[in-house]
Short mmCIF file of C-alpha atoms in Angstrom, two decimals:
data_model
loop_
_atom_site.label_atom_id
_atom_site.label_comp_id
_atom_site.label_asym_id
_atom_site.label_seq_id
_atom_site.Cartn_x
_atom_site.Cartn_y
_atom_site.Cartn_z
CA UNK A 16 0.55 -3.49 3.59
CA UNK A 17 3.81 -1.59 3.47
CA UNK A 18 7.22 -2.52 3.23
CA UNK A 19 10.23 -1.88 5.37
CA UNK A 20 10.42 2.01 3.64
CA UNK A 21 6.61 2.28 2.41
CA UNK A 22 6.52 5.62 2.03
CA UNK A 23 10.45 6.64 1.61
CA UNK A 24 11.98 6.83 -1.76
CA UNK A 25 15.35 4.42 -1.37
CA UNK A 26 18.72 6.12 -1.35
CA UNK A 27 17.36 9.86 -0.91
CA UNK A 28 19.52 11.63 1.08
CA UNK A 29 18.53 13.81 3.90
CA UNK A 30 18.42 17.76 3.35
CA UNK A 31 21.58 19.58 4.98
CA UNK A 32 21.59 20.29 8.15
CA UNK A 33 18.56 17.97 9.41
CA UNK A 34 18.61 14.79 10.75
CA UNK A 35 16.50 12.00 9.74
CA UNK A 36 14.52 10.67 12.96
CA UNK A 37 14.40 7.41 13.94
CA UNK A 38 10.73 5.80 12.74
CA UNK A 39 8.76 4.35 15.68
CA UNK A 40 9.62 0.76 15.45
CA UNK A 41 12.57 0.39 13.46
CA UNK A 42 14.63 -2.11 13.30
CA UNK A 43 12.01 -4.73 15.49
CA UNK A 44 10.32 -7.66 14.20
CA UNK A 45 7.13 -5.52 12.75
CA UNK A 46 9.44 -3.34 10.24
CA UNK A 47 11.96 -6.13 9.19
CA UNK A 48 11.99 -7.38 5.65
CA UNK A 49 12.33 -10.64 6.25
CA UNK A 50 8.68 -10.23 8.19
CA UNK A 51 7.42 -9.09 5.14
CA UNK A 52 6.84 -12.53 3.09
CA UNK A 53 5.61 -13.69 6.58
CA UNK A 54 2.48 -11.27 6.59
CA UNK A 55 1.87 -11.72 2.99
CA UNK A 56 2.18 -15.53 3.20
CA UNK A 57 -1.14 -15.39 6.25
CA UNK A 58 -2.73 -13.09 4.35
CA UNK A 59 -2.86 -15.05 0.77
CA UNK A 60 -3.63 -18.23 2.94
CA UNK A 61 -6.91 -16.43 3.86
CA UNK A 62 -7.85 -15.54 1.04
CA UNK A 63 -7.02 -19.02 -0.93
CA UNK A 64 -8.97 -20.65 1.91
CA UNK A 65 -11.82 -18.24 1.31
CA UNK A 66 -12.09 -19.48 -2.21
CA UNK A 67 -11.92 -22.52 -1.14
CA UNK A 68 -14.87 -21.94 0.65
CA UNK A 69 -16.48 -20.43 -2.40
CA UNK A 70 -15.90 -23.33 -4.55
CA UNK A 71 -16.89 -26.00 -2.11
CA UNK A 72 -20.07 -23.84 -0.42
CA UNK A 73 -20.55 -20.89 -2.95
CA UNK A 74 -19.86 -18.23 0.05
CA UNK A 75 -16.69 -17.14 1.71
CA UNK A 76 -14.64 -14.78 -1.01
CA UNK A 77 -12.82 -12.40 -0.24
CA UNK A 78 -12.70 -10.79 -3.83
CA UNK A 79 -15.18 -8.25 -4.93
CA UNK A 80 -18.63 -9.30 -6.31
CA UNK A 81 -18.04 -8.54 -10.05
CA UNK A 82 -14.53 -10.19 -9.57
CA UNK A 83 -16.15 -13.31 -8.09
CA UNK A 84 -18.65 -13.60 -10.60
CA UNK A 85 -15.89 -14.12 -13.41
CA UNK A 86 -14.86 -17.07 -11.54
CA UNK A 87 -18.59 -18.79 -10.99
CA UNK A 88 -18.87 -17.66 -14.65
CA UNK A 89 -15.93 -20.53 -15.03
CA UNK A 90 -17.47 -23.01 -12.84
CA UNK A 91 -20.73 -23.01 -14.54
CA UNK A 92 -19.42 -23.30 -18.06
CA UNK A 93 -15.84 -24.47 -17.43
CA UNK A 94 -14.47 -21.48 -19.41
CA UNK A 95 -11.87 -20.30 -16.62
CA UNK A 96 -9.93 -17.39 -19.50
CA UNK A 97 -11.66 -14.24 -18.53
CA UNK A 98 -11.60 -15.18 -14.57
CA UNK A 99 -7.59 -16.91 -15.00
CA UNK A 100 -6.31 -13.24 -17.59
CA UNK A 101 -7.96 -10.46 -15.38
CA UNK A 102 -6.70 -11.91 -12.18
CA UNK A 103 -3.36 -12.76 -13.27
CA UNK A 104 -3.13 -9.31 -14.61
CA UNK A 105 -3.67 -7.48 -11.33
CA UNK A 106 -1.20 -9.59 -9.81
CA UNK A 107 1.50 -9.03 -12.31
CA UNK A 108 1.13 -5.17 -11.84
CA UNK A 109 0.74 -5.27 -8.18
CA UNK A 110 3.65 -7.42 -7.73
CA UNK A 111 5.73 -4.44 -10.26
CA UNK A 112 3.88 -1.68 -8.61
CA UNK A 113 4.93 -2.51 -4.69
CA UNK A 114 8.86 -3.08 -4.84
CA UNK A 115 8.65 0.75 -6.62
CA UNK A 116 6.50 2.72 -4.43
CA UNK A 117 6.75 0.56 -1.54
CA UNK A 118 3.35 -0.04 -0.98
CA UNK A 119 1.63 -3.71 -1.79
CA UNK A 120 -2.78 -3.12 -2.78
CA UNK A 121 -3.97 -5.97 -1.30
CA UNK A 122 -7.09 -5.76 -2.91
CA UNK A 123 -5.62 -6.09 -6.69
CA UNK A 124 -2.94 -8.41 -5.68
CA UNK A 125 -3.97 -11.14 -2.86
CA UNK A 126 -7.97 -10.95 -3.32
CA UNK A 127 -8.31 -10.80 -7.19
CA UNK A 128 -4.66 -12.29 -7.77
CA UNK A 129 -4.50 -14.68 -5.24
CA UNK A 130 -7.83 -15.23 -4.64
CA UNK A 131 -9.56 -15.69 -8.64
CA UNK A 132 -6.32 -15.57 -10.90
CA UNK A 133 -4.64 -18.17 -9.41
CA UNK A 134 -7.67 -20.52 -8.74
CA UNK A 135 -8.73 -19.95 -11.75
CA UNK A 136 -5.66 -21.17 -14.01
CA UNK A 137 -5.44 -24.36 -11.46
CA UNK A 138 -8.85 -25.04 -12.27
CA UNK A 139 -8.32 -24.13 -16.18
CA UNK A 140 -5.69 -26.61 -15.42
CA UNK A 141 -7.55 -29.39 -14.04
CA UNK A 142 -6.16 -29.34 -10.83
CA UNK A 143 -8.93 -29.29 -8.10
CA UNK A 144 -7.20 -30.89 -5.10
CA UNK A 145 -5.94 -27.28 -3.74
CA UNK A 146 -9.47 -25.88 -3.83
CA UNK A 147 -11.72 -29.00 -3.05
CA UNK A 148 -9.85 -29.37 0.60
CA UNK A 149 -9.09 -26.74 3.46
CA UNK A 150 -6.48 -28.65 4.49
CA UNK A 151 -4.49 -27.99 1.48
CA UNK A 152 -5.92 -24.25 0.42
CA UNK A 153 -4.16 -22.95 3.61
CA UNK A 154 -0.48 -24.25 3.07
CA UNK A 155 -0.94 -23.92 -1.36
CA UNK A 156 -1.68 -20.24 -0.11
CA UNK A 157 0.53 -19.51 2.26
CA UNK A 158 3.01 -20.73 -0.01
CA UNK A 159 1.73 -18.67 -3.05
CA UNK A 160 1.84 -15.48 -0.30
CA UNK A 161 5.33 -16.21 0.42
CA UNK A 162 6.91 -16.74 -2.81
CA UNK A 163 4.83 -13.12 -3.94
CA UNK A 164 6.64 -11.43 -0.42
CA UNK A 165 10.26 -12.77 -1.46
CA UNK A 166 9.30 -11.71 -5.03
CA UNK A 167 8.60 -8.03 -4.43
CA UNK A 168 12.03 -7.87 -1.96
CA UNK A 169 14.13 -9.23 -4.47
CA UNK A 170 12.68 -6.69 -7.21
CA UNK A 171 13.04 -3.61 -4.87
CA UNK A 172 16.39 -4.66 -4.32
CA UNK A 173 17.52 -4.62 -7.70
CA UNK A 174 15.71 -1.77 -8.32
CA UNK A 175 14.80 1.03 -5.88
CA UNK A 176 17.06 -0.23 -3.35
CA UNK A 177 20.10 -0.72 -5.25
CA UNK A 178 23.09 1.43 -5.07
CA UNK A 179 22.43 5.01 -6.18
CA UNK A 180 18.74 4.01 -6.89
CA UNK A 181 16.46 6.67 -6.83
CA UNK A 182 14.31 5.97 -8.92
CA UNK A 183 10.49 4.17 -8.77
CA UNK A 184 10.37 3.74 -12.73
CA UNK A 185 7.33 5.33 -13.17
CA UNK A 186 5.22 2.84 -11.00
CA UNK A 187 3.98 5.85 -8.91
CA UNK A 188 2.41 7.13 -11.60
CA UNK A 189 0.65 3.72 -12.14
CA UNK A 190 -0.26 4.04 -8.27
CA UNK A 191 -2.07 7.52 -8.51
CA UNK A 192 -3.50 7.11 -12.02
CA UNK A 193 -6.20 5.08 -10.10
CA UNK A 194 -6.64 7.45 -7.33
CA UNK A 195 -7.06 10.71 -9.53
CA UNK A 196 -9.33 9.05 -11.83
CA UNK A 197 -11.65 7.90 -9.32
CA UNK A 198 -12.44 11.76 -8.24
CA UNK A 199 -14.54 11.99 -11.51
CA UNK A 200 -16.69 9.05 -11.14
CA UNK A 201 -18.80 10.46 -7.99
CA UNK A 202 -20.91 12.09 -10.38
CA UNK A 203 -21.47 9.41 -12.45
CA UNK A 204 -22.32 6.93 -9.58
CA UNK A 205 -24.57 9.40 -8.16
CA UNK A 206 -26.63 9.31 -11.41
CA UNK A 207 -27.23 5.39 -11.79
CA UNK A 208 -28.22 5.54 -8.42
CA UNK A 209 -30.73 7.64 -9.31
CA UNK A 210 -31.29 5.68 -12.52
CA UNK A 211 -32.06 2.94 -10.86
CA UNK A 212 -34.69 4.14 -7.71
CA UNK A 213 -34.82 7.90 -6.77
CA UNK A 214 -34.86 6.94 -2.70
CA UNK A 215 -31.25 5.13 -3.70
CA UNK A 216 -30.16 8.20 -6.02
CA UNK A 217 -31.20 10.63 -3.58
CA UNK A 218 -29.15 9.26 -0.39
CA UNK A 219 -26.29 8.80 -3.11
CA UNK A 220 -26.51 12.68 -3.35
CA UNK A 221 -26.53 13.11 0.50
CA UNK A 222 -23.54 11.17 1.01
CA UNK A 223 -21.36 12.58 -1.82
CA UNK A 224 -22.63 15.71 -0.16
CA UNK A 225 -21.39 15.13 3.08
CA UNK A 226 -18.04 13.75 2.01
CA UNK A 227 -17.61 17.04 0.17
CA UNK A 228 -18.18 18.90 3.25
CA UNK A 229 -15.90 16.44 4.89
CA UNK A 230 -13.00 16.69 2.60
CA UNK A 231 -13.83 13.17 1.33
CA UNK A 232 -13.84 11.57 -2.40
CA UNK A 233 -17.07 12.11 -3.47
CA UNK A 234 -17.27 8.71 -5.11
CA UNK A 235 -17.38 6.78 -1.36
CA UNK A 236 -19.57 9.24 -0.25
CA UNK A 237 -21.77 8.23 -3.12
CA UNK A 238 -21.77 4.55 -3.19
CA UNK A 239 -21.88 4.37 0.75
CA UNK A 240 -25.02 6.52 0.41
CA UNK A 241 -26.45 4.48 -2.06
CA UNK A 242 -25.93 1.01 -0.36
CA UNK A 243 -27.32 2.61 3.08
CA UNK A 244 -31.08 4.06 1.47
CA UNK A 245 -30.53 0.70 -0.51
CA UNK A 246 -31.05 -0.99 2.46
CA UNK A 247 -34.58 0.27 3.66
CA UNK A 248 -36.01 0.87 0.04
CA UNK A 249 -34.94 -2.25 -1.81
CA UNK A 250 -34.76 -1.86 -5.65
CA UNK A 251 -37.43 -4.79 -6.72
CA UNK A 252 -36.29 -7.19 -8.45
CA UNK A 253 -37.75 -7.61 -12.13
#
């Protein structure tokens, strides 16, 4: 999800002699800032309702697997810190990271923010109404969505957006760090694959190799690979 100038840095001025074009859109409902909480508000009500879902049925996340499991960790022993900390933590740096660059990663801040942090210091907290009943997961997070949206405008306009601001404050760097890193681990997936069956290692190596020849990150290539050959020779269980 973007904001009104995702991929713009504020207060950049256009090179001499060219004029900026108008985006496609600008200025309607879709590219306003005040839309902006809106979308994050459905969003984060989703997702709070989909751990609702989890906590009342055991399915329905929408966090990742490893993710999840921090939080069923919690509800089997009632230790909600690892689940409550790792959460919160990806929200705090998504919610720095987007007014700066523009750009709001759903998965770090609604799904594992939203979605575990957040449930997970309520529980920690003792307060189960929110995730016990649908009827109150969807307002608690569309509210939680909303104040997260306002947030991240009222941070970009202090910062980036500010008079004479130019600046992102080193949050791209935070952005890519991510990106770049993940390049290296294609390799590395590729060989638990194999670690763990040789069917599933070798149609790791056939999709890594195609998303080479397709100009793709290895790593997707890899795991995609490995989930598909996963599927018709099943790793037995132990």
């Amino acid at each position: 999800m973007t904001t009104n100038d995702a991929t713009t840095t504020a207060g950049a001025a256009a090179p001499a002699g060219r004029t900026r074009g108008k985006v496609p859109g600008e200025g309607s409902f879709w590219l306003s800032e005040w839309a902006f909480p809106l979308f994050v508000a459905a969003l984060a009500a989703g997702i709070f309702a989909g751990t609702h879902l989890y906590y009342v049925y055991r399915t329905g996340t929408f966090s990742d697997v490893a993710v999840t499991a921090m939080l069923k960790g919690g509800m089997d022993s009632g230790s909600y810190g690892a689940a409550a900390a790792f959460g919160a933590g990806f929200l705090f740096a998504r919610i720095i990271e987007g007014p700066m660059v523009g750009i709001l990663d759903i998965g770090g801040s609604l799904q594992t923010g939203v979605g575990i942090g957040i449930p997970a210091m309520l529980l920690a907290a003792g307060i189960t109404a929110p995730l016990e009943h649908f009827w109150l997961a969807l307002p608690t997070g569309a509210l939680l969505g909303a104040l997260i949206g306002a947030l991240i405008l009222a941070i970009r306009r202090a910062t980036v957006n500010s008079a004479g601001g130019t600046s992102t404050f080193g949050a791209d760097v935070m952005m890519g760090a991510g990106n770049s890193a993940g390049r290296y681990l294609g390799p590395l997936v590729i060989i638990a694959a194999a670690t763990a069956s040789l069917p599933v290692g070798l149609g790791s190596a056939l999709g890594a190799a195609l998303f080479y020849w397709w100009k793709k990150p290895l790593t997707g290539g890899a795991i995609l690979g490995a989930m598909l050959f996963g599927l018709f020779f099943p790793i037995a269980g132990t």
